[in-house]
Coordinates of C-alpha atoms in Angstrom, one line a residue:
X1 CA 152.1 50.7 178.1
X2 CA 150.6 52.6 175.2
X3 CA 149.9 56.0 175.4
X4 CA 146.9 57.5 175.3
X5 CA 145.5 60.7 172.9
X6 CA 142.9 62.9 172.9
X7 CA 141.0 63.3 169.4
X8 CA 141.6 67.3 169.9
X9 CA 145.9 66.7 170.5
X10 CA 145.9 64.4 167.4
X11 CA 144.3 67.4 165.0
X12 CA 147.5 69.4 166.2
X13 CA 149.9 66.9 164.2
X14 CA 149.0 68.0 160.8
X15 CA 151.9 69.6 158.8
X16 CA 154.3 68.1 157.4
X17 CA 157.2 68.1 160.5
X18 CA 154.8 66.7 162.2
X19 CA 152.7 64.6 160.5
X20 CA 150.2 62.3 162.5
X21 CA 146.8 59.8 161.5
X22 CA 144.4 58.1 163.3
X23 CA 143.5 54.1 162.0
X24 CA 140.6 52.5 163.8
X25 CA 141.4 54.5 167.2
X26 CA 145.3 53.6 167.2
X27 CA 147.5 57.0 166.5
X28 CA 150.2 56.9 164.0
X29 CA 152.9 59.0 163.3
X30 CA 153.8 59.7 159.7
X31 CA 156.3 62.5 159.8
X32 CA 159.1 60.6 158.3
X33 CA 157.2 58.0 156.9
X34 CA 155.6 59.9 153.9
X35 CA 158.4 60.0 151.8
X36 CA 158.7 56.0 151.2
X37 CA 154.6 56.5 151.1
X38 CA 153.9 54.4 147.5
X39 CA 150.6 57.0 147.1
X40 CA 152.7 60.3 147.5
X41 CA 152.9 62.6 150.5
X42 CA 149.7 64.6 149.7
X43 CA 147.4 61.6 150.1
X44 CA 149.1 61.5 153.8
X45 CA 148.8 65.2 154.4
X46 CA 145.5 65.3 153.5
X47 CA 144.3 63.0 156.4
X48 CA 147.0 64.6 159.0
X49 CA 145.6 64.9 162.7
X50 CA 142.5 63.1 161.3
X51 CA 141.0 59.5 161.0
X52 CA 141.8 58.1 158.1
X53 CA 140.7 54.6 158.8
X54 CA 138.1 55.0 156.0
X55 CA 140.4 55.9 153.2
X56 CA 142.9 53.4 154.1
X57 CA 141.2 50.0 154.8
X58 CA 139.9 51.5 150.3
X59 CA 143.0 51.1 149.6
X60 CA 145.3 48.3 151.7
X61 CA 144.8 45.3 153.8
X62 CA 145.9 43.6 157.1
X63 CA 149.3 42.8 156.3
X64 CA 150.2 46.4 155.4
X65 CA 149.2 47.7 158.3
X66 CA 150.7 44.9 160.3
X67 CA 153.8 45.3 158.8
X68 CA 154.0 49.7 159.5
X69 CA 152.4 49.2 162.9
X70 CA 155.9 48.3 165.4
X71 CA 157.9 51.3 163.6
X72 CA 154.9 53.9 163.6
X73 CA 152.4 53.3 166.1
X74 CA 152.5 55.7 169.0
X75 CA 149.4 55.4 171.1
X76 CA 145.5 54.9 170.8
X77 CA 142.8 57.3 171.7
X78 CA 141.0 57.5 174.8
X79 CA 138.4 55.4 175.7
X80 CA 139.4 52.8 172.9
X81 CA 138.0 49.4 174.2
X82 CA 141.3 46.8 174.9
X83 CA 141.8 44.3 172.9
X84 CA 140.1 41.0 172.9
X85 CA 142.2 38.0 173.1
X86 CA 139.9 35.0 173.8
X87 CA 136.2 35.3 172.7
X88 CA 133.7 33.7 175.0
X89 CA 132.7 30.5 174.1
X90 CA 129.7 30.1 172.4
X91 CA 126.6 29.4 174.9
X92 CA 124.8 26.2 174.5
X93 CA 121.2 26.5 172.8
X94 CA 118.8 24.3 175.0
X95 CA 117.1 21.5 173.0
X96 CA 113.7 20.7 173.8
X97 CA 113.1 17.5 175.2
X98 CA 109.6 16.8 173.4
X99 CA 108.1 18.2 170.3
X100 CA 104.4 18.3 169.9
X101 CA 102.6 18.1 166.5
X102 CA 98.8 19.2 166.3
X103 CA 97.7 15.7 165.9
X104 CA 98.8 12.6 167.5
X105 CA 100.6 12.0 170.7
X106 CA 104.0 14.0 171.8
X107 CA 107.1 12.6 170.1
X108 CA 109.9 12.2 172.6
X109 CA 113.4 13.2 171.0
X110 CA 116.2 12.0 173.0
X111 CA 118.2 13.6 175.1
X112 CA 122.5 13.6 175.3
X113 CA 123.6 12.7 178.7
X114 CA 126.5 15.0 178.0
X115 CA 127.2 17.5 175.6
X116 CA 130.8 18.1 174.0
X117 CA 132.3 21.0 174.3
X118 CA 133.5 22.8 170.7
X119 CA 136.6 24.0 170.6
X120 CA 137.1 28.1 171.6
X121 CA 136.2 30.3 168.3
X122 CA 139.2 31.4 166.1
X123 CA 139.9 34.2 163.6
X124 CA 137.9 36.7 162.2
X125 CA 135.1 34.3 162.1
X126 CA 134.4 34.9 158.6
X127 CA 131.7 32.3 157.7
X128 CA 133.3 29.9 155.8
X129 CA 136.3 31.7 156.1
X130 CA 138.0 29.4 158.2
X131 CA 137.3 25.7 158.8
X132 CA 134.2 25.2 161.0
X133 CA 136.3 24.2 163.9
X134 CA 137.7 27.2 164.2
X135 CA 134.6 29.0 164.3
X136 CA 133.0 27.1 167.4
X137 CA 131.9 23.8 165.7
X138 CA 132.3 20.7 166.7
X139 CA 135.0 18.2 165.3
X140 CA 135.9 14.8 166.4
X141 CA 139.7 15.5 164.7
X142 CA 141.0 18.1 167.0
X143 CA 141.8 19.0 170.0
X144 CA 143.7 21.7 172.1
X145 CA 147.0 20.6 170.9
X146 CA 145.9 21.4 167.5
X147 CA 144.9 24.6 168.6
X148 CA 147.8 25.6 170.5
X149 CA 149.7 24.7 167.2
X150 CA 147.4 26.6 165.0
X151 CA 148.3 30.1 167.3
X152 CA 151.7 29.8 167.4
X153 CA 151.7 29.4 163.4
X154 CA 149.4 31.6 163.0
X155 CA 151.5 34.4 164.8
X156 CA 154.9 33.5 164.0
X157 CA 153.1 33.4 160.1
X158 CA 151.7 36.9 160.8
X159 CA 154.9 38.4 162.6
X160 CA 157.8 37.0 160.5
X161 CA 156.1 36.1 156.2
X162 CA 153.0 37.9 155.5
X163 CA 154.2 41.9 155.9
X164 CA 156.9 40.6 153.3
X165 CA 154.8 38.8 150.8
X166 CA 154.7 41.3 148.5
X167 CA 158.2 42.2 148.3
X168 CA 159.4 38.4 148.1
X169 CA 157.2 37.9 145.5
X170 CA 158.7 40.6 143.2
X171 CA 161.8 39.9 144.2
X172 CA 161.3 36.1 143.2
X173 CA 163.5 35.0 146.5
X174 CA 162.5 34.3 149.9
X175 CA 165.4 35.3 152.2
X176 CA 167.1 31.7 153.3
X177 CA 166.7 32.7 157.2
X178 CA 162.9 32.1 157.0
X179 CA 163.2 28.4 155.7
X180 CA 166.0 28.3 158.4
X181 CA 163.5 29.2 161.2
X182 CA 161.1 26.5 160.1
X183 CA 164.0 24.1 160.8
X184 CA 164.5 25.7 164.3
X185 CA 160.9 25.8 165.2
X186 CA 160.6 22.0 164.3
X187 CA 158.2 22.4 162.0
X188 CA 160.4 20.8 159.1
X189 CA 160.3 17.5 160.9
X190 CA 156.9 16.8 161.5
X191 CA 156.2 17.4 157.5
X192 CA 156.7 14.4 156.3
X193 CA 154.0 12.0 156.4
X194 CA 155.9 9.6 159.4
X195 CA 155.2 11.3 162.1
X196 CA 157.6 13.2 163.7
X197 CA 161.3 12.0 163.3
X198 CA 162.8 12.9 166.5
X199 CA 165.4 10.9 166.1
X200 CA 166.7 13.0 162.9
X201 CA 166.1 16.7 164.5
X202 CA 167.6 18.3 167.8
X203 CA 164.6 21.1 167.7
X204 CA 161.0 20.3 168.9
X205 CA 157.8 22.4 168.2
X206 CA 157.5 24.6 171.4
X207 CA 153.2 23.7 171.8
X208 CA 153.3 19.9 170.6
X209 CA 155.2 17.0 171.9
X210 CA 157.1 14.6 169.2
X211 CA 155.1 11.5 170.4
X212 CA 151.3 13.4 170.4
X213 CA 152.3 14.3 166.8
X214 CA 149.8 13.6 164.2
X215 CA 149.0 13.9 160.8
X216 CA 146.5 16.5 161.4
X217 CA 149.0 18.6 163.4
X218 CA 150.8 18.2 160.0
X219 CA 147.6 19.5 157.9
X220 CA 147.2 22.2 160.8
X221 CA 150.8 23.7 160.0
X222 CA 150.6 23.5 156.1
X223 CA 147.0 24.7 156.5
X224 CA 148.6 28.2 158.1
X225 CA 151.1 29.1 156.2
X226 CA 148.9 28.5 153.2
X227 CA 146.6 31.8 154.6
X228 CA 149.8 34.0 153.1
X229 CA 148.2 33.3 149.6
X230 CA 151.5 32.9 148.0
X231 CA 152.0 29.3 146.1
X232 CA 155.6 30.4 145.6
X233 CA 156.0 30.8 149.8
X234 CA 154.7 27.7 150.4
X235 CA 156.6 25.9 147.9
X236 CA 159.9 27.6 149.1
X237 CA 159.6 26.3 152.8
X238 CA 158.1 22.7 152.3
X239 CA 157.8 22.0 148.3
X240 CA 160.7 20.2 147.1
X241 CA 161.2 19.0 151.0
X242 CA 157.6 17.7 151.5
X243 CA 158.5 14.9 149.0
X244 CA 161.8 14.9 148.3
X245 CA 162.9 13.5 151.9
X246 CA 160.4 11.1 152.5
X247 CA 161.6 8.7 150.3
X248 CA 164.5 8.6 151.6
X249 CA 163.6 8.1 155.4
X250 CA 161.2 5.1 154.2
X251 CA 163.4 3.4 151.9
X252 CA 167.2 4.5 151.8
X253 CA 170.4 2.9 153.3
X254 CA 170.3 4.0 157.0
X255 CA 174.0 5.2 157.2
X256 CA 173.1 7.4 154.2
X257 CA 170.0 8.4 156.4
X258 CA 171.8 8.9 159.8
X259 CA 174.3 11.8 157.7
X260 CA 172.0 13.0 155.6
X261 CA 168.8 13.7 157.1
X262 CA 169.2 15.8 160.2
X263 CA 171.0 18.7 157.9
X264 CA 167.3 18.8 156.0
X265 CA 165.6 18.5 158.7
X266 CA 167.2 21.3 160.8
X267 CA 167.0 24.0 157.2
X268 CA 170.5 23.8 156.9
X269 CA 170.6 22.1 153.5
X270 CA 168.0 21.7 151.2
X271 CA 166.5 18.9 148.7
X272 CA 164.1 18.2 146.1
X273 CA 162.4 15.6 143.9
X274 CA 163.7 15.0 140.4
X275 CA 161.3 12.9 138.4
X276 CA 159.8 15.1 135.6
X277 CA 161.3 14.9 132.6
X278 CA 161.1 17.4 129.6
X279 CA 159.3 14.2 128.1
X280 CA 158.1 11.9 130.7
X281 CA 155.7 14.2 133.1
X282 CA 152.3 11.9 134.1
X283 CA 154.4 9.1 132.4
X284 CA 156.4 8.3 135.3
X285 CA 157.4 5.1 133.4
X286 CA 159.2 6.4 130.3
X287 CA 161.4 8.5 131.6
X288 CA 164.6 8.4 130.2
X289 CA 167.6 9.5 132.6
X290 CA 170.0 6.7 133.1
X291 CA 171.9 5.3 135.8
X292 CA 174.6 2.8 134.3
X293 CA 176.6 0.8 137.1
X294 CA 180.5 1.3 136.8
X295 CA 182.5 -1.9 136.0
X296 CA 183.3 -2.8 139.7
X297 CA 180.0 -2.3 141.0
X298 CA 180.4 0.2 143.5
X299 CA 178.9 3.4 141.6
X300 CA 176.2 4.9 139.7
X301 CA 177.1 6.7 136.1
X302 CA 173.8 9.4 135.8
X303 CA 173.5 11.1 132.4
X304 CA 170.0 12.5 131.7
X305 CA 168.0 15.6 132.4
X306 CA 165.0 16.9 134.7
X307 CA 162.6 19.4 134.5
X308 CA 160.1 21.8 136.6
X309 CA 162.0 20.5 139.4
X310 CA 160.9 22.5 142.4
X311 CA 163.3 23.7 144.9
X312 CA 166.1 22.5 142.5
X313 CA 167.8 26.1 142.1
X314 CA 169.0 25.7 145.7
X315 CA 168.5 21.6 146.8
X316 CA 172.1 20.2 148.4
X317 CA 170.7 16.7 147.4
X318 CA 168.5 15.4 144.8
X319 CA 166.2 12.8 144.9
X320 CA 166.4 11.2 141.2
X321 CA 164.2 8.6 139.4
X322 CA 166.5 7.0 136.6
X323 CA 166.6 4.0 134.7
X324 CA 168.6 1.3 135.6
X325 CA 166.8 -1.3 133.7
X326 CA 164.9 -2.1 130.6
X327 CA 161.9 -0.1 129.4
X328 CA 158.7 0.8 131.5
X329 CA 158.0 0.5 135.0
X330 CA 159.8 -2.2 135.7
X331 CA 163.3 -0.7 135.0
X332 CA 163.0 2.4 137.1
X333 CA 165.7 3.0 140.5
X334 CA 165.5 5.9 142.5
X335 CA 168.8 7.6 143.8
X336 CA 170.0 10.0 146.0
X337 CA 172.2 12.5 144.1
X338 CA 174.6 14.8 146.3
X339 CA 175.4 18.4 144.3
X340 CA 178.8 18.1 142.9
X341 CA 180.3 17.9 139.4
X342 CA 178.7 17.1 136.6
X343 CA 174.7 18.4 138.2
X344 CA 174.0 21.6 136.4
X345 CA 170.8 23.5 137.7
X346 CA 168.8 26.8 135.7
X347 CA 166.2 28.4 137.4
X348 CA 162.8 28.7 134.9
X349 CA 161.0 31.6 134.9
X350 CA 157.3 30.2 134.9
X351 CA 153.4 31.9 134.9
X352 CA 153.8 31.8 138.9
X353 CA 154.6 30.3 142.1
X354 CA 157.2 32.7 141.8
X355 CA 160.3 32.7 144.6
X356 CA 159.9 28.6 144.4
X357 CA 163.1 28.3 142.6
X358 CA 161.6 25.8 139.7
X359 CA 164.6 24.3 137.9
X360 CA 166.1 22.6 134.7
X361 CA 168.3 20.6 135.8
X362 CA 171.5 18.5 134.0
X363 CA 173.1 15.2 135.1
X364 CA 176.5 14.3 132.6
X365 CA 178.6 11.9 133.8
X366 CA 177.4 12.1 137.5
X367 CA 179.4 9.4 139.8
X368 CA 177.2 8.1 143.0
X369 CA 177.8 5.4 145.2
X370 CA 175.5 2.4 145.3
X371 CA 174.7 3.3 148.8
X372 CA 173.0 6.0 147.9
X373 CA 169.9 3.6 146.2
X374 CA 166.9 4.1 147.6
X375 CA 164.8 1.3 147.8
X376 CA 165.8 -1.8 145.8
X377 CA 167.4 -1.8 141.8
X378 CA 165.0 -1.5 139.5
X379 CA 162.2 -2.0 142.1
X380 CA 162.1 2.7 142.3
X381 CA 158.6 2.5 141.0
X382 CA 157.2 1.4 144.4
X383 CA 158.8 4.1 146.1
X384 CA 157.6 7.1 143.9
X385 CA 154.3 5.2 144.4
X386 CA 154.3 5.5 147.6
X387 CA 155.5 8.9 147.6
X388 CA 152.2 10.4 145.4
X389 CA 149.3 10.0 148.0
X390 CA 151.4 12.7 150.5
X391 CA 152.5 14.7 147.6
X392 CA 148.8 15.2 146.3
X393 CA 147.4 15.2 149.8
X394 CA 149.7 18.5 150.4
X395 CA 148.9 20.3 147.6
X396 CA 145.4 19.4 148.1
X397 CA 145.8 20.9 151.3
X398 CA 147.1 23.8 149.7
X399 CA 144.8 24.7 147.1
X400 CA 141.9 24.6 149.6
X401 CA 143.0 26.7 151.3
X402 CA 143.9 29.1 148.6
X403 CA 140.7 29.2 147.6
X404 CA 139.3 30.1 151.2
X405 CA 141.8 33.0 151.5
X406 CA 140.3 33.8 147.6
X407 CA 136.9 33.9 149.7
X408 CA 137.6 35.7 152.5
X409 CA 139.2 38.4 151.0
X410 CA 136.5 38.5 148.6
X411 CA 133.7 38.6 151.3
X412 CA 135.9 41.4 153.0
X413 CA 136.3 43.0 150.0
X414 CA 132.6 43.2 148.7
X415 CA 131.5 44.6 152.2
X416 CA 134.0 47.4 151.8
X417 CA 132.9 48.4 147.9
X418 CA 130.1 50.1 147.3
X419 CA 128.5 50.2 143.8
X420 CA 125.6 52.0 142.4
X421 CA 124.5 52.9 146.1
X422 CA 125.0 50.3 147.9
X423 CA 127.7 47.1 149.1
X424 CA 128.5 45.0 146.6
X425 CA 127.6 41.8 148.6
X426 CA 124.1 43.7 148.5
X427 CA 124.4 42.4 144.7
X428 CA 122.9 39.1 144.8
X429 CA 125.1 38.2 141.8
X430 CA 127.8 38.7 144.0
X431 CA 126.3 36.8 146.9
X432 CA 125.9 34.0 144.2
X433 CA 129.3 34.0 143.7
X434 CA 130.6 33.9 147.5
X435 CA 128.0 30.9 147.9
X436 CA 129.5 28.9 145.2
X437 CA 133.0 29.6 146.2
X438 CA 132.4 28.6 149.8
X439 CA 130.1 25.4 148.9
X440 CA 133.3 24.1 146.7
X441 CA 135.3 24.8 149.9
X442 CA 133.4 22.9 152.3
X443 CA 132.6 20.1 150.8
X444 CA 136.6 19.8 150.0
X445 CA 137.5 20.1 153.2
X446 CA 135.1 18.1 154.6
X447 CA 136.4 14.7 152.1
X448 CA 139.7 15.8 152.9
X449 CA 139.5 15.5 156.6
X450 CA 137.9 12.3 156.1
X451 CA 141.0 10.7 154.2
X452 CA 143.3 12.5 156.8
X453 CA 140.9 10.3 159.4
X454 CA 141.6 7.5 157.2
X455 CA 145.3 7.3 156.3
X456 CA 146.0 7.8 160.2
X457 CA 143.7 4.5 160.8
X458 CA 145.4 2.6 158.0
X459 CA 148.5 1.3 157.9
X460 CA 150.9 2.5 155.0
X461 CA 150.2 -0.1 152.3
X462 CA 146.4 -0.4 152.9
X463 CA 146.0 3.4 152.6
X464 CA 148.7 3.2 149.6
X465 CA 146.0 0.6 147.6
X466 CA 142.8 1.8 148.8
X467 CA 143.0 5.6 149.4
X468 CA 145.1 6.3 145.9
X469 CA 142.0 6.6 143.8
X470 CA 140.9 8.8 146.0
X471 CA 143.7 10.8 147.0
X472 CA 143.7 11.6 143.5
X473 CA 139.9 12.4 142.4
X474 CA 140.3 14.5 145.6
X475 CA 143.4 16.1 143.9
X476 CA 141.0 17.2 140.7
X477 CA 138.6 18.6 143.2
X478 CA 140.6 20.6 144.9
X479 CA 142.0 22.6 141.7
X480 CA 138.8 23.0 140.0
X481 CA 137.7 24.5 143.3
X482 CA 140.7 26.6 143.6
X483 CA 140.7 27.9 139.6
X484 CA 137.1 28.3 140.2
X485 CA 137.8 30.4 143.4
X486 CA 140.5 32.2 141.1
X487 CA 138.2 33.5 138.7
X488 CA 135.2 34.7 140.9
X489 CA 137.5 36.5 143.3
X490 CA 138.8 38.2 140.1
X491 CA 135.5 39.2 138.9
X492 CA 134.4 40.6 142.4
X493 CA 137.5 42.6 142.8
X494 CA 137.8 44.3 139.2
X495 CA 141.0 45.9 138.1
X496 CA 142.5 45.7 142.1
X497 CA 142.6 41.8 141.5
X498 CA 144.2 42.1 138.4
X499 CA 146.7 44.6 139.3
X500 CA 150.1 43.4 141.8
X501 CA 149.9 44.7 145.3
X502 CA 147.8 46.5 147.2
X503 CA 144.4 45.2 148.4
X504 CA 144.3 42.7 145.3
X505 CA 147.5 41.3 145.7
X506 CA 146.6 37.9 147.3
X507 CA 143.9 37.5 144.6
X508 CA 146.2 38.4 141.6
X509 CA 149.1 36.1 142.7
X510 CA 147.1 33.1 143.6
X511 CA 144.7 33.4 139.9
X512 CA 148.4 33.1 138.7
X513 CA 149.3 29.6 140.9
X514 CA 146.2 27.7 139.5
X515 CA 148.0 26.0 136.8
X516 CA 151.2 25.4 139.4
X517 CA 148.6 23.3 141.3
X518 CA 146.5 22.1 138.4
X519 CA 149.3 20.7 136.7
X520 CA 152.0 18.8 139.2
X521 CA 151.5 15.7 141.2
X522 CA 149.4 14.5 137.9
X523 CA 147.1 16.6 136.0
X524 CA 143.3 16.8 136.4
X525 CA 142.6 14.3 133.7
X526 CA 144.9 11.7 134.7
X527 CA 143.7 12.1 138.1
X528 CA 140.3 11.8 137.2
X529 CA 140.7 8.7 135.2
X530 CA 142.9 7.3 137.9
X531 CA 140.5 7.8 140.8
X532 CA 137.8 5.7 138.7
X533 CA 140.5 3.0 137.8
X534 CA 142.0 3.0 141.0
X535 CA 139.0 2.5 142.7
X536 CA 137.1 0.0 140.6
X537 CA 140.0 -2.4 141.3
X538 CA 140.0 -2.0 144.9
X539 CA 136.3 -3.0 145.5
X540 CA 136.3 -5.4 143.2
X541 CA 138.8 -7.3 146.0
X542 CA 136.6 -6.3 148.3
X543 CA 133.7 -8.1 146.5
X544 CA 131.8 -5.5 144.4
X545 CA 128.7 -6.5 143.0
X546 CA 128.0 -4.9 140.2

């Protein structure tokens, strides 16, 4: 049980052997800590034995004080009210049941036998901070499985990644235990696009069963660990996995599948997708790295080379589009590649996304067996095909969400800074800009739910054919609202979003991912282009009239 403090006992704690601070009503002690303090020990003993929640919510955010609070919190002051842990639902707002107008009769509006219960509030209730069904609208999408999932994500996220952020992100690593951890939670398996594999994986997500599994349990997990606001995070647990083992599942040899796949799935090995090519990136169809069949039939010969291959630094097994046929599309395989000699990997140093190991990587003279085809010879197109629409739909997914955290921490940020007298969301040029940011956000989300809705209705070829055109006007949406997002939260935050760390740091890191989103999974100009193409040809077999 905590301890309680009067105001009059902290003020005794103020020299430097005993060194104590007060941080919205919660009591801290500092003695030791001032010496790892990045500020210096003076800004500490300043504010000993008094509340300093003032100077420090200037100067840090959540996840710093989340991360000092199990090592140096020692009690609360008295009378500080107990924490909230379930708000109280919202209360209904009667409807009328007849409006009048000054002429004419009444007009009767009618009435719902029976109102639906939203889902509890969530969060800090932020509007627009969160999606509106976590804010006590209604949604016909979820329901309390989702948000049983959402709190254990949310707290495992808060607990175990975000305190670390900024340290992983220097460092350019994220330890390997974390990505473990997803594996042992379950959240690996139900990643994927199918589902939830149980077959493959021998750990189950404690709040969701594997049958109740959906795909908008899957947006609800990639959705959480997005609010870290670190492209490079994200990338490290589910990037090179998200798309790499799909094709596999879907189209490669089952014994292949049966020894491969529950090692990924569990975080104990790793593997990526290889088909960017230092000169075949949106043109999927001239790449260049060949497979040649050995004389007896029974092996692959791979020589060529891969690029901005994420995950790549670390994968166990590589998921490879080569050429095992004549030019174009037409000629394309895709194998699996197992690490071993003759696969040579570099880690790139890129603009960000930093800790996602993006890799160069070298095939010469790499033997595979033919069992290790996925999909049929020279039939590989289909399968990377396939593979695009949950590709884009993750990092569309991702880069919404990136730009909410952008607006949230904006929104908190101008109601902390005051300028020339007064808040800065007082500025109604900066109230233009939160209104813009969270307009884009909204109206993403809101189309992306939709074809969520719709690829769980469809079956996987009709969502393949009618939702790609979509899927990937959708994909240019989402990073023109996230760059967008970037550069307003910039402007709002000044220097602190241009500088690493501190209160900025979310803001600086993700202005630095836009292009990491903008460019991968096909850039906004083939997308655009696609999405009309795409989608011309698909009403036209529905009967267009033009």
């Amino acid at each position: 049980m905590s301890k309680s403090f009067k105001a009059s006992e902290v003020a005794e704690h103020k020299k430097p052997d005993s060194l104590w601070i007060i941080i919205d009503e919660d009591v801290y002690d500092v003695t030791k800590f001032v010496d790892e303090h990045p500020g210096g020990k003076k800004i500490l003993q300043r504010v000993g034995g008094k509340d300093a929640s003032k100077q420090f919510w200037k100067y840090h955010n959540q996840s710093i004080l989340n991360k000092y609070k199990t090592p140096l919190l020692i009690g609360s002051l008295e009378g500080k009210a107990p924490s909230i842990n379930k708000p109280e639902p919202p209360q209904k707002i009667p409807e009328p049941a007849v409006a009048t107008t000054n002429q004419g009769p009444a007009i009767p509006i009618p009435a719902e036998t029976e109102l639906k219960e939203s889902l509890e509030p969530f969060g800090d209730l932020i509007p627009f901070g969160d999606p509106a069904w976590y804010q006590g609208y209604h949604s016909p999408y979820y329901n309390e499985s989702h948000v049983a999932l959402r709190k254990e994500v949310r707290e495992w996220v808060e607990e175990k990644c975000e305190p670390y952020l900024n340290e992983w992100e220097k460092a350019k690593f994220v330890p390997p235990e974390v990505y473990k951890e997803m594996g042992t939670r379950g959240y690996l398996a139900g990643l994927l696009g199918l589902g939830y594999p149980a077959q493959y994986s021998k750990y189950r997500v404690q709040s969701v069963s594997p049958e109740k599994w959906d795909l908008f349990h899957e947006f609800v997990v990639t959705d959480e660990i997005c609010r870290t606001g670190s492209g490079g995070f994200v990338w490290n647990m589910i990037g090179g996995y998200g798309i790499g083992l799909p094709p596999l599942l879907k189209f490669g040899n089952k014994d292949v599948v049966k020894r491969v796949a529950p090692d990924i799935i569990h975080g104990d090995k790793r593997i990526c997708l290889c088909i960017t090519e230092p000169d075949a990136g949106s043109d999927v169809a001239n790449l260049t790295c060949e497979a040649k069949k050995t004389e007896d039939g029974k092996h692959f010969i791979v020589n060529g080379e891969k690029k901005w291959i994420t995950n790549g630094i670390w994968a166990d097994y590589f998921t490879v589009a080569v050429r095992t046929g004549g030019p174009g599309m037409g000629g394309v395989s895709v194998l699996l590649i197992e690490r071993g000699e003759g696969v040579t990997t570099r880690e790139m140093d890129c603009q960000g996304v930093h800790g996602s190991g993006t890799t160069y990587i070298t095939f010469e003279d790499v033997k595979v067996p033919v069992e290790n085809l996925i999909g049929k010879e020279n039939a590989g197109f289909k399968v990377i095909m396939t593979n695009f629409n949950h590709e884009r739909l993750g990092i569309i997914i991702q880069c919404n969400r990136f730009s909410r955290v952008l607006y949230e921490e904006s929104m908190k940020y101008a109601n902390r800074r005051r300028t020339f007298g007064k808040k800065l969301v007082e500025h109604p040029v900066i109230r233009m800009k939160l209104a813009h940011m969270a307009r884009q956000i909204e109206a993403t989300h809101n189309w992306l739910e939709n074809i969520i809705y719709q690829c769980s209705a469809m079956g996987e070829t009709e969502a393949m054919l009618k939702l790609g055109g979509a899927i990937a006007g959708l994909k240019a949406q989402a990073t023109v609202t996230f760059e967008f997002c970037a550069r307003e939260a910039v402007q709002i935050f000044g220097g602190i979003g241009y500088t690493k760390g501190g209160q900025g740091a979310k803001v600086e890191r993700l202005y630095r991912d836009v292009r990491g989103y903008a460019i991968p999974g096909g850039s906004e100009e083939i997308m655009l282009d696609l999405s009309i193409r795409q989608s011309l040809k698909v009403h036209q077999a529905l009967g267009m009239k033009l």
